[in-house]
Structure formats: structure tokens, C-alpha cells
Amino acid sequence: MLYALNEKYDQASYMNLTYSVDGGASVSLGYTNEASLWFWYNGLRPLSVPTCGFTGTECPLSQKRLERDRIDAEWQIPLVKLQKPPKREKSQMSKRSLQSAPSNITDTSKMTFDNTFSNYSIFYLDKDPVLSTAHPASNLFRADYDTFVKLRKLEHENVNKFIGLSIDGAEYLSVWKMCMRGSLQDIIGQGNFSIDPFFMFCVIRDMAEGLKYLHNSFLHVHANLRSGTVLINESWQAKLTDYGLGNLAEEKKPMKRRQLWMAPEVIRGTLLPHQIEKSADIYSLAVIASEVLTRKEAWNMSERKDT
């Protein structure tokens, strides 16, 4: 007997299969209207082969386009949804400070949004604060769209979440999850609180773990690692950000100071983003580690007499 649940959630017999010792078999149906058998599928028998095939690669063109549009809508953020913080709320949020720091950090100042997020713009997306960087509008290809889809799927406790990209304005805006304590570069630049060796170890370990994850991902490399792209969240956890967007131009020509974190082969300017190797990231990581250990900016530039 073949049993199934009917529309009343009761067990019902739909088919009787009989087998004989001589190898014969017969089937008698327990229904008259096949639609009753497919009550849960709106009375329609499922297709023998799905519309897009069993691997999802045989969709009709219109179906493929609809599916792509649905996937792209996950990372495309309409500009109208990015709201600048009202002055009142901004002043309230600027009270976020180092006062809740762990006991191994001594604080003598407050960090406001104005001086903590110097490299980012702050917006509200669905009432939540987010960080954003601007990029000149440029031609995007299908491969770029696929990259943004993959970026959204990256998940690691030491990698800052890529939320999406706004491409319907005068410029493109990449949107990242907010990390309330700002960048490691800004925290070190404050220079008015002490960090004990255990905290130094934790930050460097966090960066190494995040970098290991990115190196093992489809990206294979960060390619933009510096203390300004290492963010610190409420729990004093380091998170790498600004990864995977090498195909987008920057809002303006990068400051020469960024070369302080670049490996020599990158500084030469002969490598395309996809040609940068993991070893260049390790070089950048070491420079950031030196900032953490000495509590001074990269190469101690503020105290050097070199031009």
C-alpha cells in the first residue's frame, strides 16, 4: 500500500501494489482524481525535470534573468535607503567612547565619530549605522556582480561584514558593518592610553585569523591591508575590512602615506589587483603588528626626520 496525508492531515491509501510469486505485478489506484494526490502542490503533478534542470543551469532565459535579478538585489542598496545621521543623533552617538574599555586599557579621552572614522562616511541603513567608502562610477561587468554576491557570503569573526554596494547614485558607495570603536590606526593615533601585552597579542592574533580566512577564500588576498582597514568592535575584537573591491576605483588618488604598508613589489605599481600575492599581505600585517607593539604609527613617521 502507498499511503500519504490528505488535505485533512489524515493518512489515506492512494495505491495498492500486488506482486505474485511468478514475477507478475499489478497496481490499483485508490483515487479517481489525480489532483487530490498533489493537494500540497496546488493539485499539480511536479515536473519530471525541474524548469532549470537538476543543477539549476538550464533555466529559460527569462527565468535566468529573474533569478539573477533576485540575487543581485541582495547586494544592491538603493541610495535612498542610505540616510545621513541627523545632527542630534550624531552627537548622541559620538558619546561612544573608550570608557567601556577592558581593564587592561587606560583611557583619558573620548572617541567621537568625527575623529574615529576619518576614512569612512557614516549612514543609517534600516535604522542601523553603517560605514561607507565612495568610489567613482565605472562600468561593472557580470564578473563584478558575481564577486559582490560572493563577498556578501564571507563570514568570519575577524572579517568585517560586507553589506552591499549602492550603484544608483552619482558615485558608488560600498557599505560595511559598523564597528563602534573605529580603526586601529585611529586608536593608536590617539596615543593617550596604554595597551598591555595580552591585548597586543589578541589584536595581532585576530588580524592573522582574519587574513588566514581571506587567503583561503575565493579572494586569495586582501590587497588593501593597513591599520586604517582594521576596525575594532565593541568587544575590542579586530576585524579586517575594505577587502575584495580592487575592481572599483577609489574616490580620489590614495595618499602616498598608504605606501607605508605596501610591500615593495606593490609600491612599484606594476601589479594589477589580481596579481598581488599573499606574501604582500603578510608584509602589511607585519607593519601593522609593529604599530601595535610600539603604539606608534607605521615606521614612526611622526618622529622621523626623513621626508
PDB file of C-alpha atoms in Angstrom:
ATOM      1  CA  MET A   1       0.000   0.000   0.000  1.00  0.00           C
ATOM      2  CA  LEU A   2       1.119   3.543  -0.713  1.00  0.00           C
ATOM      3  CA  TYR A   3      -0.042   5.930   1.979  1.00  0.00           C
ATOM      4  CA  ALA A   4       0.041   9.723   2.145  1.00  0.00           C
ATOM      5  CA  LEU A   5      -1.596  12.561   4.075  1.00  0.00           C
ATOM      6  CA  ASN A   6      -4.739  14.024   2.583  1.00  0.00           C
ATOM      7  CA  GLU A   7      -5.870  17.649   2.856  1.00  0.00           C
ATOM      8  CA  LYS A   8      -7.215  16.938   6.367  1.00  0.00           C
ATOM      9  CA  TYR A   9      -3.818  15.627   7.532  1.00  0.00           C
ATOM     10  CA  ASP A  10      -5.290  12.118   7.762  1.00  0.00           C
ATOM     11  CA  GLN A  11      -3.474   9.050   6.487  1.00  0.00           C
ATOM     12  CA  ALA A  12      -5.068   7.795   3.283  1.00  0.00           C
ATOM     13  CA  SER A  13      -4.370   4.893   0.939  1.00  0.00           C
ATOM     14  CA  TYR A  14      -3.650   6.045  -2.586  1.00  0.00           C
ATOM     15  CA  MET A  15      -2.259   2.944  -4.267  1.00  0.00           C
ATOM     16  CA  ASN A  16      -2.278  -0.854  -3.902  1.00  0.00           C
ATOM     17  CA  LEU A  17       0.654  -2.738  -5.391  1.00  0.00           C
ATOM     18  CA  THR A  18       0.377  -6.534  -5.680  1.00  0.00           C
ATOM     19  CA  TYR A  19       3.267  -8.868  -6.517  1.00  0.00           C
ATOM     20  CA  SER A  20       2.923 -12.567  -7.348  1.00  0.00           C
ATOM     21  CA  VAL A  21       5.421 -15.383  -6.901  1.00  0.00           C
ATOM     22  CA  ASP A  22       5.732 -15.810 -10.663  1.00  0.00           C
ATOM     23  CA  GLY A  23       7.047 -12.247 -11.026  1.00  0.00           C
ATOM     24  CA  GLY A  24       3.825 -10.606 -12.054  1.00  0.00           C
ATOM     25  CA  ALA A  25       2.712  -7.293 -10.573  1.00  0.00           C
ATOM     26  CA  SER A  26      -0.403  -5.162 -10.635  1.00  0.00           C
ATOM     27  CA  VAL A  27      -1.382  -1.712  -9.428  1.00  0.00           C
ATOM     28  CA  SER A  28      -4.813  -0.497  -8.419  1.00  0.00           C
ATOM     29  CA  LEU A  29      -5.380   3.198  -7.723  1.00  0.00           C
ATOM     30  CA  GLY A  30      -7.184   4.384  -4.610  1.00  0.00           C
ATOM     31  CA  TYR A  31      -8.173   7.741  -6.126  1.00  0.00           C
ATOM     32  CA  THR A  32     -10.195   8.928  -9.066  1.00  0.00           C
ATOM     33  CA  ASN A  33      -8.860  12.474  -9.398  1.00  0.00           C
ATOM     34  CA  GLU A  34      -5.081  12.759  -9.534  1.00  0.00           C
ATOM     35  CA  ALA A  35      -5.281  16.365  -8.312  1.00  0.00           C
ATOM     36  CA  SER A  36      -6.175  15.016  -4.845  1.00  0.00           C
ATOM     37  CA  LEU A  37      -2.817  13.274  -4.766  1.00  0.00           C
ATOM     38  CA  TRP A  38      -0.986  16.586  -5.246  1.00  0.00           C
ATOM     39  CA  PHE A  39      -3.047  18.641  -2.823  1.00  0.00           C
ATOM     40  CA  TRP A  40       0.128  20.140  -1.327  1.00  0.00           C
ATOM     41  CA  TYR A  41       1.308  21.249  -4.784  1.00  0.00           C
ATOM     42  CA  ASN A  42      -1.868  23.131  -5.723  1.00  0.00           C
ATOM     43  CA  GLY A  43      -3.224  19.994  -7.379  1.00  0.00           C
ATOM     44  CA  LEU A  44      -0.439  19.873  -9.994  1.00  0.00           C
ATOM     45  CA  ARG A  45       1.893  16.949 -10.540  1.00  0.00           C
ATOM     46  CA  PRO A  46       5.559  18.022 -10.078  1.00  0.00           C
ATOM     47  CA  LEU A  47       7.612  18.118 -13.271  1.00  0.00           C
ATOM     48  CA  SER A  48       9.747  15.087 -14.063  1.00  0.00           C
ATOM     49  CA  VAL A  49      12.622  17.500 -14.706  1.00  0.00           C
ATOM     50  CA  PRO A  50      12.717  20.921 -12.924  1.00  0.00           C
ATOM     51  CA  THR A  51      12.365  24.003 -15.111  1.00  0.00           C
ATOM     52  CA  CYS A  52      16.024  24.877 -14.576  1.00  0.00           C
ATOM     53  CA  GLY A  53      17.248  21.280 -14.628  1.00  0.00           C
ATOM     54  CA  PHE A  54      18.563  19.359 -11.652  1.00  0.00           C
ATOM     55  CA  THR A  55      21.696  21.529 -11.440  1.00  0.00           C
ATOM     56  CA  GLY A  56      19.931  24.872 -11.958  1.00  0.00           C
ATOM     57  CA  THR A  57      21.923  25.604 -15.118  1.00  0.00           C
ATOM     58  CA  GLU A  58      19.213  25.033 -17.718  1.00  0.00           C
ATOM     59  CA  CYS A  59      16.829  27.887 -16.883  1.00  0.00           C
ATOM     60  CA  PRO A  60      14.977  29.591 -19.734  1.00  0.00           C
ATOM     61  CA  LEU A  61      16.474  32.999 -20.440  1.00  0.00           C
ATOM     62  CA  SER A  62      13.634  34.879 -18.732  1.00  0.00           C
ATOM     63  CA  GLN A  63      13.873  32.629 -15.703  1.00  0.00           C
ATOM     64  CA  LYS A  64      17.633  33.091 -15.511  1.00  0.00           C
ATOM     65  CA  ARG A  65      17.234  36.853 -15.675  1.00  0.00           C
ATOM     66  CA  LEU A  66      14.681  36.842 -12.870  1.00  0.00           C
ATOM     67  CA  GLU A  67      16.928  34.676 -10.709  1.00  0.00           C
ATOM     68  CA  ARG A  68      19.942  36.912 -11.353  1.00  0.00           C
ATOM     69  CA  ASP A  69      17.908  39.999 -10.530  1.00  0.00           C
ATOM     70  CA  ARG A  70      16.817  38.399  -7.257  1.00  0.00           C
ATOM     71  CA  ILE A  71      20.401  37.543  -6.293  1.00  0.00           C
ATOM     72  CA  ASP A  72      21.735  40.964  -7.318  1.00  0.00           C
ATOM     73  CA  ALA A  73      19.033  42.669  -5.250  1.00  0.00           C
ATOM     74  CA  GLU A  74      20.644  41.160  -2.149  1.00  0.00           C
ATOM     75  CA  TRP A  75      23.807  43.265  -2.502  1.00  0.00           C
ATOM     76  CA  GLN A  76      22.440  46.300  -4.366  1.00  0.00           C
ATOM     77  CA  ILE A  77      21.469  49.009  -1.880  1.00  0.00           C
ATOM     78  CA  PRO A  78      19.264  51.827  -3.245  1.00  0.00           C
ATOM     79  CA  LEU A  79      20.851  55.186  -2.464  1.00  0.00           C
ATOM     80  CA  VAL A  80      17.574  56.428  -0.997  1.00  0.00           C
ATOM     81  CA  LYS A  81      17.923  53.840   1.794  1.00  0.00           C
ATOM     82  CA  LEU A  82      21.222  55.344   2.972  1.00  0.00           C
ATOM     83  CA  GLN A  83      20.313  58.170   5.352  1.00  0.00           C
ATOM     84  CA  LYS A  84      22.841  60.580   6.834  1.00  0.00           C
ATOM     85  CA  PRO A  85      22.686  60.712  10.646  1.00  0.00           C
ATOM     86  CA  PRO A  86      20.687  63.664  11.987  1.00  0.00           C
ATOM     87  CA  LYS A  87      22.908  66.055  13.914  1.00  0.00           C
ATOM     88  CA  ARG A  88      21.128  65.280  17.166  1.00  0.00           C
ATOM     89  CA  GLU A  89      21.626  61.547  16.855  1.00  0.00           C
ATOM     90  CA  LYS A  90      25.172  62.006  15.688  1.00  0.00           C
ATOM     91  CA  SER A  91      26.019  63.997  18.780  1.00  0.00           C
ATOM     92  CA  GLN A  92      24.433  61.369  20.940  1.00  0.00           C
ATOM     93  CA  MET A  93      26.294  58.557  19.218  1.00  0.00           C
ATOM     94  CA  SER A  94      29.548  60.455  19.443  1.00  0.00           C
ATOM     95  CA  LYS A  95      29.421  59.741  23.158  1.00  0.00           C
ATOM     96  CA  ARG A  96      30.530  56.214  22.317  1.00  0.00           C
ATOM     97  CA  SER A  97      33.949  56.188  23.903  1.00  0.00           C
ATOM     98  CA  LEU A  98      36.676  54.095  25.369  1.00  0.00           C
ATOM     99  CA  GLN A  99      35.049  54.360  28.791  1.00  0.00           C
ATOM    100  CA  SER A 100      33.831  50.773  28.496  1.00  0.00           C
ATOM    101  CA  ALA A 101      37.312  49.542  27.644  1.00  0.00           C
ATOM    102  CA  PRO A 102      38.660  46.384  29.285  1.00  0.00           C
ATOM    103  CA  SER A 103      40.720  46.834  32.417  1.00  0.00           C
ATOM    104  CA  ASN A 104      43.998  46.466  30.553  1.00  0.00           C
ATOM    105  CA  ILE A 105      43.430  49.754  28.725  1.00  0.00           C
ATOM    106  CA  THR A 106      43.622  53.123  30.413  1.00  0.00           C
ATOM    107  CA  ASP A 107      41.568  55.813  28.719  1.00  0.00           C
ATOM    108  CA  THR A 108      41.870  59.544  29.099  1.00  0.00           C
ATOM    109  CA  SER A 109      39.819  60.700  26.143  1.00  0.00           C
ATOM    110  CA  LYS A 110      36.617  60.074  24.236  1.00  0.00           C
ATOM    111  CA  MET A 111      36.382  58.856  20.660  1.00  0.00           C
ATOM    112  CA  THR A 112      33.746  60.506  18.552  1.00  0.00           C
ATOM    113  CA  PHE A 113      32.593  59.511  15.105  1.00  0.00           C
ATOM    114  CA  ASP A 114      34.259  62.616  13.734  1.00  0.00           C
ATOM    115  CA  ASN A 115      37.786  61.587  14.674  1.00  0.00           C
ATOM    116  CA  THR A 116      37.386  57.805  14.690  1.00  0.00           C
ATOM    117  CA  PHE A 117      36.031  57.234  11.198  1.00  0.00           C
ATOM    118  CA  SER A 118      38.132  59.676   9.217  1.00  0.00           C
ATOM    119  CA  ASN A 119      38.330  57.290   6.249  1.00  0.00           C
ATOM    120  CA  TYR A 120      34.635  56.403   6.186  1.00  0.00           C
ATOM    121  CA  SER A 121      31.280  58.078   5.848  1.00  0.00           C
ATOM    122  CA  ILE A 122      28.515  57.109   8.247  1.00  0.00           C
ATOM    123  CA  PHE A 123      24.974  56.390   7.119  1.00  0.00           C
ATOM    124  CA  TYR A 124      21.900  54.756   8.532  1.00  0.00           C
ATOM    125  CA  LEU A 125      20.591  51.696   6.697  1.00  0.00           C
ATOM    126  CA  ASP A 126      17.252  50.461   8.013  1.00  0.00           C
ATOM    127  CA  LYS A 127      17.882  52.436  11.226  1.00  0.00           C
ATOM    128  CA  ASP A 128      21.284  50.801  11.821  1.00  0.00           C
ATOM    129  CA  PRO A 129      24.550  52.769  11.489  1.00  0.00           C
ATOM    130  CA  VAL A 130      26.865  51.536   8.734  1.00  0.00           C
ATOM    131  CA  LEU A 131      30.234  52.576   7.305  1.00  0.00           C
ATOM    132  CA  SER A 132      30.725  53.566   3.689  1.00  0.00           C
ATOM    133  CA  THR A 133      33.506  54.385   1.255  1.00  0.00           C
ATOM    134  CA  ALA A 134      32.957  56.210  -2.034  1.00  0.00           C
ATOM    135  CA  HIS A 135      34.107  55.121  -5.487  1.00  0.00           C
ATOM    136  CA  PRO A 136      33.728  56.873  -8.869  1.00  0.00           C
ATOM    137  CA  ALA A 137      31.030  55.305 -11.031  1.00  0.00           C
ATOM    138  CA  SER A 138      32.522  52.875 -13.539  1.00  0.00           C
ATOM    139  CA  ASN A 139      31.466  50.083 -15.857  1.00  0.00           C
ATOM    140  CA  LEU A 140      30.582  46.904 -13.984  1.00  0.00           C
ATOM    141  CA  PHE A 141      30.562  43.532 -15.672  1.00  0.00           C
ATOM    142  CA  ARG A 142      28.826  40.260 -14.845  1.00  0.00           C
ATOM    143  CA  ALA A 143      32.006  39.018 -13.162  1.00  0.00           C
ATOM    144  CA  ASP A 144      31.915  42.055 -10.840  1.00  0.00           C
ATOM    145  CA  TYR A 145      28.307  41.326  -9.909  1.00  0.00           C
ATOM    146  CA  ASP A 146      29.239  37.729  -9.121  1.00  0.00           C
ATOM    147  CA  THR A 147      32.090  38.951  -6.909  1.00  0.00           C
ATOM    148  CA  PHE A 148      29.729  41.147  -4.870  1.00  0.00           C
ATOM    149  CA  VAL A 149      27.428  38.158  -4.370  1.00  0.00           C
ATOM    150  CA  LYS A 150      30.360  36.113  -3.043  1.00  0.00           C
ATOM    151  CA  LEU A 151      31.589  38.963  -0.820  1.00  0.00           C
ATOM    152  CA  ARG A 152      28.243  39.021   0.980  1.00  0.00           C
ATOM    153  CA  LYS A 153      28.645  35.344   1.805  1.00  0.00           C
ATOM    154  CA  LEU A 154      32.001  35.765   3.576  1.00  0.00           C
ATOM    155  CA  GLU A 155      31.514  35.162   7.305  1.00  0.00           C
ATOM    156  CA  HIS A 156      34.252  35.201   9.947  1.00  0.00           C
ATOM    157  CA  GLU A 157      34.535  36.743  13.397  1.00  0.00           C
ATOM    158  CA  ASN A 158      37.652  38.672  12.342  1.00  0.00           C
ATOM    159  CA  VAL A 159      36.362  39.838   8.945  1.00  0.00           C
ATOM    160  CA  ASN A 160      34.033  42.833   8.837  1.00  0.00           C
ATOM    161  CA  LYS A 161      30.774  42.117   7.050  1.00  0.00           C
ATOM    162  CA  PHE A 162      30.313  43.458   3.511  1.00  0.00           C
ATOM    163  CA  ILE A 163      26.680  44.559   3.353  1.00  0.00           C
ATOM    164  CA  GLY A 164      26.482  45.690  -0.247  1.00  0.00           C
ATOM    165  CA  LEU A 165      27.008  48.422  -2.798  1.00  0.00           C
ATOM    166  CA  SER A 166      24.945  51.406  -3.901  1.00  0.00           C
ATOM    167  CA  ILE A 167      25.316  51.936  -7.649  1.00  0.00           C
ATOM    168  CA  ASP A 168      22.322  54.124  -8.493  1.00  0.00           C
ATOM    169  CA  GLY A 169      23.833  57.471  -7.461  1.00  0.00           C
ATOM    170  CA  ALA A 170      26.423  59.845  -8.901  1.00  0.00           C
ATOM    171  CA  GLU A 171      29.096  57.686  -7.268  1.00  0.00           C
ATOM    172  CA  TYR A 172      29.260  54.150  -5.954  1.00  0.00           C
ATOM    173  CA  LEU A 173      29.117  53.589  -2.192  1.00  0.00           C
ATOM    174  CA  SER A 174      30.397  50.380  -0.634  1.00  0.00           C
ATOM    175  CA  VAL A 175      28.630  49.626   2.641  1.00  0.00           C
ATOM    176  CA  TRP A 176      30.170  47.794   5.586  1.00  0.00           C
ATOM    177  CA  LYS A 177      29.044  46.815   9.050  1.00  0.00           C
ATOM    178  CA  MET A 178      29.665  49.382  11.776  1.00  0.00           C
ATOM    179  CA  CYS A 179      32.491  48.778  14.273  1.00  0.00           C
ATOM    180  CA  MET A 180      31.885  51.299  17.029  1.00  0.00           C
ATOM    181  CA  ARG A 181      35.449  51.780  18.260  1.00  0.00           C
ATOM    182  CA  GLY A 182      36.841  52.829  14.905  1.00  0.00           C
ATOM    183  CA  SER A 183      40.017  51.831  13.115  1.00  0.00           C
ATOM    184  CA  LEU A 184      43.180  50.535  14.730  1.00  0.00           C
ATOM    185  CA  GLN A 185      45.078  53.386  13.090  1.00  0.00           C
ATOM    186  CA  ASP A 186      42.910  55.999  14.799  1.00  0.00           C
ATOM    187  CA  ILE A 187      43.087  54.215  18.160  1.00  0.00           C
ATOM    188  CA  ILE A 188      46.890  54.093  18.035  1.00  0.00           C
ATOM    189  CA  GLY A 189      46.970  57.681  16.791  1.00  0.00           C
ATOM    190  CA  GLN A 190      45.160  58.840  19.938  1.00  0.00           C
ATOM    191  CA  GLY A 191      48.318  57.929  21.844  1.00  0.00           C
ATOM    192  CA  ASN A 192      46.775  58.617  25.232  1.00  0.00           C
ATOM    193  CA  PHE A 193      46.019  55.155  26.564  1.00  0.00           C
ATOM    194  CA  SER A 194      48.162  52.113  27.293  1.00  0.00           C
ATOM    195  CA  ILE A 195      47.793  48.594  25.942  1.00  0.00           C
ATOM    196  CA  ASP A 196      49.175  45.586  27.794  1.00  0.00           C
ATOM    197  CA  PRO A 197      50.961  42.682  26.049  1.00  0.00           C
ATOM    198  CA  PHE A 198      47.918  40.379  26.204  1.00  0.00           C
ATOM    199  CA  PHE A 199      45.766  42.883  24.344  1.00  0.00           C
ATOM    200  CA  MET A 200      48.561  43.335  21.784  1.00  0.00           C
ATOM    201  CA  PHE A 201      48.615  39.580  21.267  1.00  0.00           C
ATOM    202  CA  CYS A 202      44.832  39.390  20.882  1.00  0.00           C
ATOM    203  CA  VAL A 203      44.721  42.118  18.235  1.00  0.00           C
ATOM    204  CA  ILE A 204      47.566  40.609  16.207  1.00  0.00           C
ATOM    205  CA  ARG A 205      46.013  37.140  16.510  1.00  0.00           C
ATOM    206  CA  ASP A 206      42.643  38.490  15.347  1.00  0.00           C
ATOM    207  CA  MET A 207      44.244  40.087  12.297  1.00  0.00           C
ATOM    208  CA  ALA A 208      46.148  36.896  11.450  1.00  0.00           C
ATOM    209  CA  GLU A 209      42.989  34.773  11.767  1.00  0.00           C
ATOM    210  CA  GLY A 210      41.003  37.152   9.566  1.00  0.00           C
ATOM    211  CA  LEU A 211      43.769  37.206   6.971  1.00  0.00           C
ATOM    212  CA  LYS A 212      44.012  33.409   7.008  1.00  0.00           C
ATOM    213  CA  TYR A 213      40.282  33.199   6.282  1.00  0.00           C
ATOM    214  CA  LEU A 214      40.510  35.643   3.360  1.00  0.00           C
ATOM    215  CA  HIS A 215      43.550  33.834   1.952  1.00  0.00           C
ATOM    216  CA  ASN A 216      41.580  30.567   1.965  1.00  0.00           C
ATOM    217  CA  SER A 217      38.520  32.215   0.391  1.00  0.00           C
ATOM    218  CA  PHE A 218      37.816  32.898  -3.285  1.00  0.00           C
ATOM    219  CA  LEU A 219      39.636  36.242  -2.891  1.00  0.00           C
ATOM    220  CA  HIS A 220      43.003  34.636  -2.007  1.00  0.00           C
ATOM    221  CA  VAL A 221      44.319  38.048  -0.914  1.00  0.00           C
ATOM    222  CA  HIS A 222      43.237  41.219   0.918  1.00  0.00           C
ATOM    223  CA  ALA A 223      45.444  43.585  -1.133  1.00  0.00           C
ATOM    224  CA  ASN A 224      44.496  46.702   0.868  1.00  0.00           C
ATOM    225  CA  LEU A 225      45.657  45.862   4.371  1.00  0.00           C
ATOM    226  CA  ARG A 226      46.734  48.670   6.685  1.00  0.00           C
ATOM    227  CA  SER A 227      45.864  49.786  10.203  1.00  0.00           C
ATOM    228  CA  GLY A 228      43.161  52.020   8.700  1.00  0.00           C
ATOM    229  CA  THR A 229      41.358  48.951   7.329  1.00  0.00           C
ATOM    230  CA  VAL A 230      41.439  47.093  10.647  1.00  0.00           C
ATOM    231  CA  LEU A 231      38.336  48.007  12.642  1.00  0.00           C
ATOM    232  CA  ILE A 232      37.690  47.406  16.328  1.00  0.00           C
ATOM    233  CA  ASN A 233      34.207  46.478  17.537  1.00  0.00           C
ATOM    234  CA  GLU A 234      32.503  46.945  20.902  1.00  0.00           C
ATOM    235  CA  SER A 235      34.203  43.826  22.307  1.00  0.00           C
ATOM    236  CA  TRP A 236      37.666  45.047  21.299  1.00  0.00           C
ATOM    237  CA  GLN A 237      37.810  42.466  18.553  1.00  0.00           C
ATOM    238  CA  ALA A 238      39.782  43.290  15.398  1.00  0.00           C
ATOM    239  CA  LYS A 239      38.027  42.894  12.047  1.00  0.00           C
ATOM    240  CA  LEU A 240      39.533  43.307   8.578  1.00  0.00           C
ATOM    241  CA  THR A 241      37.541  45.474   6.174  1.00  0.00           C
ATOM    242  CA  ASP A 242      37.814  47.053   2.692  1.00  0.00           C
ATOM    243  CA  TYR A 243      38.669  43.750   1.024  1.00  0.00           C
ATOM    244  CA  GLY A 244      37.594  42.442  -2.362  1.00  0.00           C
ATOM    245  CA  LEU A 245      36.928  45.784  -4.089  1.00  0.00           C
ATOM    246  CA  GLY A 246      40.093  46.047  -6.152  1.00  0.00           C
ATOM    247  CA  ASN A 247      37.949  46.264  -9.281  1.00  0.00           C
ATOM    248  CA  LEU A 248      36.490  49.600  -8.131  1.00  0.00           C
ATOM    249  CA  ALA A 249      38.365  52.863  -8.483  1.00  0.00           C
ATOM    250  CA  GLU A 250      38.917  54.999  -5.402  1.00  0.00           C
ATOM    251  CA  GLU A 251      37.195  58.299  -4.771  1.00  0.00           C
ATOM    252  CA  LYS A 252      40.454  60.146  -5.037  1.00  0.00           C
ATOM    253  CA  LYS A 253      44.101  59.357  -5.550  1.00  0.00           C
ATOM    254  CA  PRO A 254      45.341  57.441  -2.485  1.00  0.00           C
ATOM    255  CA  MET A 255      47.671  59.350  -0.208  1.00  0.00           C
ATOM    256  CA  LYS A 256      51.341  58.476  -0.550  1.00  0.00           C
ATOM    257  CA  ARG A 257      51.249  57.613   3.155  1.00  0.00           C
ATOM    258  CA  ARG A 258      49.446  54.382   2.264  1.00  0.00           C
ATOM    259  CA  GLN A 259      52.684  53.130   0.757  1.00  0.00           C
ATOM    260  CA  LEU A 260      53.984  52.728   4.306  1.00  0.00           C
ATOM    261  CA  TRP A 261      52.049  49.450   4.499  1.00  0.00           C
ATOM    262  CA  MET A 262      52.718  48.253   0.943  1.00  0.00           C
ATOM    263  CA  ALA A 263      55.224  45.582   0.057  1.00  0.00           C
ATOM    264  CA  PRO A 264      57.981  46.810  -2.299  1.00  0.00           C
ATOM    265  CA  GLU A 265      56.616  44.855  -5.265  1.00  0.00           C
ATOM    266  CA  VAL A 266      53.240  46.563  -4.809  1.00  0.00           C
ATOM    267  CA  ILE A 267      54.734  50.036  -4.458  1.00  0.00           C
ATOM    268  CA  ARG A 268      56.356  49.668  -7.884  1.00  0.00           C
ATOM    269  CA  GLY A 269      52.845  49.893  -9.329  1.00  0.00           C
ATOM    270  CA  THR A 270      53.298  47.231 -11.982  1.00  0.00           C
ATOM    271  CA  LEU A 271      50.861  44.703 -10.471  1.00  0.00           C
ATOM    272  CA  LEU A 272      47.149  44.511 -11.146  1.00  0.00           C
ATOM    273  CA  PRO A 273      44.922  43.757  -8.124  1.00  0.00           C
ATOM    274  CA  HIS A 274      44.598  40.069  -9.077  1.00  0.00           C
ATOM    275  CA  GLN A 275      48.395  39.772  -9.384  1.00  0.00           C
ATOM    276  CA  ILE A 276      49.094  40.731  -5.763  1.00  0.00           C
ATOM    277  CA  GLU A 277      50.196  37.693  -3.785  1.00  0.00           C
ATOM    278  CA  LYS A 278      49.552  36.614  -0.205  1.00  0.00           C
ATOM    279  CA  SER A 279      53.116  37.468   0.788  1.00  0.00           C
ATOM    280  CA  ALA A 280      52.309  41.151   0.202  1.00  0.00           C
ATOM    281  CA  ASP A 281      49.532  40.875   2.798  1.00  0.00           C
ATOM    282  CA  ILE A 282      51.948  39.298   5.270  1.00  0.00           C
ATOM    283  CA  TYR A 283      54.280  42.261   4.787  1.00  0.00           C
ATOM    284  CA  SER A 284      51.403  44.644   5.535  1.00  0.00           C
ATOM    285  CA  LEU A 285      50.395  42.578   8.564  1.00  0.00           C
ATOM    286  CA  ALA A 286      53.923  42.860   9.969  1.00  0.00           C
ATOM    287  CA  VAL A 287      53.870  46.653   9.607  1.00  0.00           C
ATOM    288  CA  ILE A 288      50.547  46.798  11.486  1.00  0.00           C
ATOM    289  CA  ALA A 289      51.941  44.477  14.168  1.00  0.00           C
ATOM    290  CA  SER A 290      54.837  46.899  14.629  1.00  0.00           C
ATOM    291  CA  GLU A 291      52.313  49.705  15.169  1.00  0.00           C
ATOM    292  CA  VAL A 292      50.547  47.671  17.849  1.00  0.00           C
ATOM    293  CA  LEU A 293      53.756  46.662  19.627  1.00  0.00           C
ATOM    294  CA  THR A 294      55.332  50.131  19.611  1.00  0.00           C
ATOM    295  CA  ARG A 295      51.994  52.012  19.957  1.00  0.00           C
ATOM    296  CA  LYS A 296      53.269  54.382  17.269  1.00  0.00           C
ATOM    297  CA  GLU A 297      52.240  54.940  13.674  1.00  0.00           C
ATOM    298  CA  ALA A 298      53.828  52.935  10.869  1.00  0.00           C
ATOM    299  CA  TRP A 299      57.573  53.418  10.684  1.00  0.00           C
ATOM    300  CA  ASN A 300      57.197  56.017  13.464  1.00  0.00           C
ATOM    301  CA  MET A 301      56.815  58.633  10.746  1.00  0.00           C
ATOM    302  CA  SER A 302      55.755  61.423  13.099  1.00  0.00           C
ATOM    303  CA  GLU A 303      59.152  61.370  14.810  1.00  0.00           C
ATOM    304  CA  ARG A 304      61.364  60.674  11.807  1.00  0.00           C
ATOM    305  CA  LYS A 305      63.287  63.457  10.135  1.00  0.00           C
ATOM    306  CA  ASP A 306      63.117  61.828   6.705  1.00  0.00           C
ATOM    307  CA  THR A 307      60.939  63.399   4.035  1.00  0.00           C
TER     308      THR A 307
END
